[in-house]
């Protein structure tokens, strides 16, 4: 299961304690996510202690929505769920892409959801991406980034999952896949 947003991390990233966030955002409790994030970003910028106010504002808005009971951990703004897993392993991104492709090719379906086409691979200067759409309407993005010391950071994100229970099942499935690399 996805953990709730960590209030300590929010305080460290924004310079504003969680109990203060609650007091500052309570007048906006009936507003939508975008408005909460906008207000949070203005407050973070005014504090001047964050190097990424927009990112932290989104985290604050999500945490506040969880506090209000509008969404549960892992739930996206549209009501769907997403899970993310990450791991750093020794070796190059290309090595891990090859290993991932072998593993994925060996499995024609993933938890009874078939691929709705071929996986797509793309690259940027820093990242390698492997994307796959599944027959249940969900999609998977496996990304790999080089790290110092000939290591690679692997991240898997599975989006558009319909329920929190399904998200937990997918998390376990993808953990097993990553552990099999």
mmCIF file of C-alpha atoms in Angstrom:
data_model
loop_
_atom_site.group_PDB
_atom_site.id
_atom_site.type_symbol
_atom_site.label_atom_id
_atom_site.label_comp_id
_atom_site.label_asym_id
_atom_site.label_seq_id
_atom_site.Cartn_x
_atom_site.Cartn_y
_atom_site.Cartn_z
ATOM 1 C CA UNK A 1 0.000 0.000 0.000
ATOM 2 C CA UNK A 2 1.158 3.525 -0.704
ATOM 3 C CA UNK A 3 2.047 5.419 2.457
ATOM 4 C CA UNK A 4 0.418 8.738 3.288
ATOM 5 C CA UNK A 5 2.422 11.866 2.650
ATOM 6 C CA UNK A 6 5.052 12.329 5.382
ATOM 7 C CA UNK A 7 4.401 15.542 7.386
ATOM 8 C CA UNK A 8 8.061 15.701 8.466
ATOM 9 C CA UNK A 9 9.215 15.644 4.859
ATOM 10 C CA UNK A 10 6.711 18.385 3.998
ATOM 11 C CA UNK A 11 8.035 20.557 6.810
ATOM 12 C CA UNK A 12 11.635 19.995 5.717
ATOM 13 C CA UNK A 13 10.847 20.663 2.056
ATOM 14 C CA UNK A 14 8.664 23.721 2.561
ATOM 15 C CA UNK A 15 9.925 25.303 5.761
ATOM 16 C CA UNK A 16 6.368 25.136 7.157
ATOM 17 C CA UNK A 17 5.277 22.673 9.862
ATOM 18 C CA UNK A 18 2.286 20.409 9.178
ATOM 19 C CA UNK A 19 0.115 21.908 11.934
ATOM 20 C CA UNK A 20 0.760 25.336 10.394
ATOM 21 C CA UNK A 21 -0.215 23.981 6.958
ATOM 22 C CA UNK A 22 -3.519 22.806 8.393
ATOM 23 C CA UNK A 23 -4.229 26.251 9.820
ATOM 24 C CA UNK A 24 -3.183 28.040 6.608
ATOM 25 C CA UNK A 25 -5.174 25.781 4.272
ATOM 26 C CA UNK A 26 -8.355 25.374 6.338
ATOM 27 C CA UNK A 27 -9.902 28.550 4.823
ATOM 28 C CA UNK A 28 -9.487 26.864 1.406
ATOM 29 C CA UNK A 29 -10.854 23.450 2.437
ATOM 30 C CA UNK A 30 -13.718 23.583 -0.078
ATOM 31 C CA UNK A 31 -11.397 24.406 -2.997
ATOM 32 C CA UNK A 32 -10.230 21.901 -5.610
ATOM 33 C CA UNK A 33 -6.746 20.409 -5.850
ATOM 34 C CA UNK A 34 -5.432 23.020 -8.294
ATOM 35 C CA UNK A 35 -6.496 25.878 -6.025
ATOM 36 C CA UNK A 36 -4.990 24.222 -2.942
ATOM 37 C CA UNK A 37 -1.693 23.697 -4.780
ATOM 38 C CA UNK A 38 -1.722 27.304 -6.010
ATOM 39 C CA UNK A 39 -2.225 28.615 -2.482
ATOM 40 C CA UNK A 40 0.430 26.269 -1.086
ATOM 41 C CA UNK A 41 2.921 27.365 -3.730
ATOM 42 C CA UNK A 42 2.385 31.037 -2.875
ATOM 43 C CA UNK A 43 2.965 30.274 0.812
ATOM 44 C CA UNK A 44 6.086 28.218 0.076
ATOM 45 C CA UNK A 45 7.525 30.969 -2.123
ATOM 46 C CA UNK A 46 6.843 33.538 0.602
ATOM 47 C CA UNK A 47 8.692 31.326 3.096
ATOM 48 C CA UNK A 48 11.714 31.239 0.759
ATOM 49 C CA UNK A 49 13.133 27.950 2.036
ATOM 50 C CA UNK A 50 12.348 25.609 -0.865
ATOM 51 C CA UNK A 51 14.288 25.081 -4.070
ATOM 52 C CA UNK A 52 11.231 23.498 -5.753
ATOM 53 C CA UNK A 53 8.045 25.244 -4.579
ATOM 54 C CA UNK A 54 5.812 23.837 -7.348
ATOM 55 C CA UNK A 55 6.689 20.216 -6.528
ATOM 56 C CA UNK A 56 6.259 20.719 -2.791
ATOM 57 C CA UNK A 57 2.968 22.569 -3.345
ATOM 58 C CA UNK A 58 1.557 19.486 -5.088
ATOM 59 C CA UNK A 59 2.675 17.316 -2.168
ATOM 60 C CA UNK A 60 1.113 19.693 0.349
ATOM 61 C CA UNK A 61 -2.175 19.736 -1.593
ATOM 62 C CA UNK A 62 -2.267 15.925 -1.738
ATOM 63 C CA UNK A 63 -1.491 15.634 1.988
ATOM 64 C CA UNK A 64 -4.200 18.161 2.819
ATOM 65 C CA UNK A 65 -6.726 16.295 0.651
ATOM 66 C CA UNK A 66 -5.792 13.090 2.490
ATOM 67 C CA UNK A 67 -6.249 14.922 5.794
ATOM 68 C CA UNK A 68 -9.741 16.016 4.691
ATOM 69 C CA UNK A 69 -10.613 12.483 3.564
ATOM 70 C CA UNK A 70 -10.968 13.474 -0.097
ATOM 71 C CA UNK A 71 -8.393 10.965 -1.245
ATOM 72 C CA UNK A 72 -6.518 8.025 0.168
ATOM 73 C CA UNK A 73 -2.805 7.300 -0.244
ATOM 74 C CA UNK A 74 -1.989 6.395 -3.827
ATOM 75 C CA UNK A 75 -5.171 7.956 -5.203
ATOM 76 C CA UNK A 76 -4.772 10.420 -8.048
ATOM 77 C CA UNK A 77 -6.779 13.574 -8.637
ATOM 78 C CA UNK A 78 -9.034 11.749 -11.149
ATOM 79 C CA UNK A 79 -9.890 9.051 -8.585
ATOM 80 C CA UNK A 80 -7.673 6.359 -10.092
ATOM 81 C CA UNK A 81 -4.679 4.928 -8.263
ATOM 82 C CA UNK A 82 -0.987 4.745 -9.069
ATOM 83 C CA UNK A 83 1.932 2.921 -7.528
ATOM 84 C CA UNK A 84 5.652 3.623 -7.766
ATOM 85 C CA UNK A 85 8.617 1.456 -6.917
ATOM 86 C CA UNK A 86 12.291 2.300 -7.135
ATOM 87 C CA UNK A 87 15.588 0.581 -6.670
ATOM 88 C CA UNK A 88 19.240 1.411 -7.318
ATOM 89 C CA UNK A 89 21.295 -1.445 -8.745
ATOM 90 C CA UNK A 90 24.870 -1.808 -9.995
ATOM 91 C CA UNK A 91 25.290 -1.578 -13.760
ATOM 92 C CA UNK A 92 24.378 0.636 -16.671
ATOM 93 C CA UNK A 93 20.864 1.713 -17.689
ATOM 94 C CA UNK A 94 21.256 -0.273 -20.924
ATOM 95 C CA UNK A 95 22.056 -3.432 -18.946
ATOM 96 C CA UNK A 96 18.894 -3.031 -16.871
ATOM 97 C CA UNK A 97 16.751 -2.165 -19.885
ATOM 98 C CA UNK A 98 17.907 -5.399 -21.544
ATOM 99 C CA UNK A 99 17.170 -7.399 -18.376
ATOM 100 C CA UNK A 100 13.756 -5.754 -18.010
ATOM 101 C CA UNK A 101 12.857 -6.433 -21.648
ATOM 102 C CA UNK A 102 13.788 -10.111 -21.261
ATOM 103 C CA UNK A 103 11.649 -10.408 -18.152
ATOM 104 C CA UNK A 104 8.686 -8.576 -19.714
ATOM 105 C CA UNK A 105 8.932 -10.514 -22.992
ATOM 106 C CA UNK A 106 8.823 -13.796 -21.067
ATOM 107 C CA UNK A 107 5.480 -12.767 -19.566
ATOM 108 C CA UNK A 108 2.808 -12.312 -22.221
ATOM 109 C CA UNK A 109 0.375 -11.054 -19.612
ATOM 110 C CA UNK A 110 0.764 -9.251 -16.321
ATOM 111 C CA UNK A 111 -1.733 -10.325 -13.666
ATOM 112 C CA UNK A 112 -4.099 -11.437 -16.458
ATOM 113 C CA UNK A 113 -3.842 -8.074 -18.253
ATOM 114 C CA UNK A 114 -2.419 -8.455 -21.751
ATOM 115 C CA UNK A 115 -0.313 -5.854 -23.494
ATOM 116 C CA UNK A 116 -2.300 -3.770 -25.986
ATOM 117 C CA UNK A 117 0.648 -3.381 -28.302
ATOM 118 C CA UNK A 118 4.392 -3.553 -28.250
ATOM 119 C CA UNK A 119 6.336 -1.873 -25.450
ATOM 120 C CA UNK A 120 7.739 1.503 -26.474
ATOM 121 C CA UNK A 121 11.309 2.471 -25.598
ATOM 122 C CA UNK A 122 12.524 6.058 -25.695
ATOM 123 C CA UNK A 123 15.604 7.856 -24.457
ATOM 124 C CA UNK A 124 16.604 11.298 -23.305
ATOM 125 C CA UNK A 125 20.074 12.520 -22.396
ATOM 126 C CA UNK A 126 19.566 11.180 -18.848
ATOM 127 C CA UNK A 127 16.785 8.608 -18.925
ATOM 128 C CA UNK A 128 15.701 5.432 -20.684
ATOM 129 C CA UNK A 129 11.929 4.786 -20.687
ATOM 130 C CA UNK A 130 10.014 1.562 -21.350
ATOM 131 C CA UNK A 131 6.248 2.043 -21.644
ATOM 132 C CA UNK A 132 3.441 -0.488 -21.923
ATOM 133 C CA UNK A 133 -0.352 -0.136 -22.100
ATOM 134 C CA UNK A 134 -2.366 -3.031 -20.666
ATOM 135 C CA UNK A 135 -5.786 -4.403 -21.603
ATOM 136 C CA UNK A 136 -7.288 -3.340 -18.260
ATOM 137 C CA UNK A 137 -6.757 0.309 -19.232
ATOM 138 C CA UNK A 138 -3.705 0.796 -17.045
ATOM 139 C CA UNK A 139 -0.239 1.761 -18.185
ATOM 140 C CA UNK A 140 3.258 1.040 -16.941
ATOM 141 C CA UNK A 141 6.351 3.217 -17.229
ATOM 142 C CA UNK A 142 9.709 1.702 -16.312
ATOM 143 C CA UNK A 143 12.453 4.334 -16.273
ATOM 144 C CA UNK A 144 16.174 3.991 -15.726
ATOM 145 C CA UNK A 145 18.693 6.713 -14.939
ATOM 146 C CA UNK A 146 22.481 6.418 -14.532
ATOM 147 C CA UNK A 147 23.834 7.044 -11.053
ATOM 148 C CA UNK A 148 27.416 7.573 -9.845
ATOM 149 C CA UNK A 149 29.645 4.544 -9.410
ATOM 150 C CA UNK A 150 28.271 2.634 -12.426
ATOM 151 C CA UNK A 151 24.852 2.276 -10.812
ATOM 152 C CA UNK A 152 21.378 2.704 -12.253
ATOM 153 C CA UNK A 153 18.228 4.032 -10.578
ATOM 154 C CA UNK A 154 15.211 1.997 -11.689
ATOM 155 C CA UNK A 155 11.705 3.380 -11.210
ATOM 156 C CA UNK A 156 8.442 1.689 -12.100
ATOM 157 C CA UNK A 157 5.171 3.629 -12.151
ATOM 158 C CA UNK A 158 1.830 1.939 -12.837
ATOM 159 C CA UNK A 159 -1.053 4.356 -13.498
ATOM 160 C CA UNK A 160 -4.833 4.350 -13.988
ATOM 161 C CA UNK A 161 -5.462 1.520 -11.520
ATOM 162 C CA UNK A 162 -9.145 1.394 -10.559
ATOM 163 C CA UNK A 163 -8.984 0.622 -6.829
ATOM 164 C CA UNK A 164 -6.754 0.735 -3.796
ATOM 165 C CA UNK A 165 -6.966 -3.063 -3.510
ATOM 166 C CA UNK A 166 -5.857 -3.513 -7.124
ATOM 167 C CA UNK A 167 -3.022 -1.058 -6.513
ATOM 168 C CA UNK A 168 -1.781 -3.228 -3.627
ATOM 169 C CA UNK A 169 -1.903 -6.342 -5.825
ATOM 170 C CA UNK A 170 -0.016 -4.575 -8.627
ATOM 171 C CA UNK A 171 2.593 -3.298 -6.157
ATOM 172 C CA UNK A 172 3.295 -6.860 -5.002
ATOM 173 C CA UNK A 173 3.412 -8.137 -8.583
ATOM 174 C CA UNK A 174 5.892 -5.480 -9.747
ATOM 175 C CA UNK A 175 8.043 -5.960 -6.621
ATOM 176 C CA UNK A 176 8.362 -9.623 -7.563
ATOM 177 C CA UNK A 177 9.299 -8.661 -11.124
ATOM 178 C CA UNK A 178 11.945 -6.174 -10.020
ATOM 179 C CA UNK A 179 13.322 -8.680 -7.507
ATOM 180 C CA UNK A 180 13.630 -11.200 -10.364
ATOM 181 C CA UNK A 181 16.012 -8.941 -12.310
#
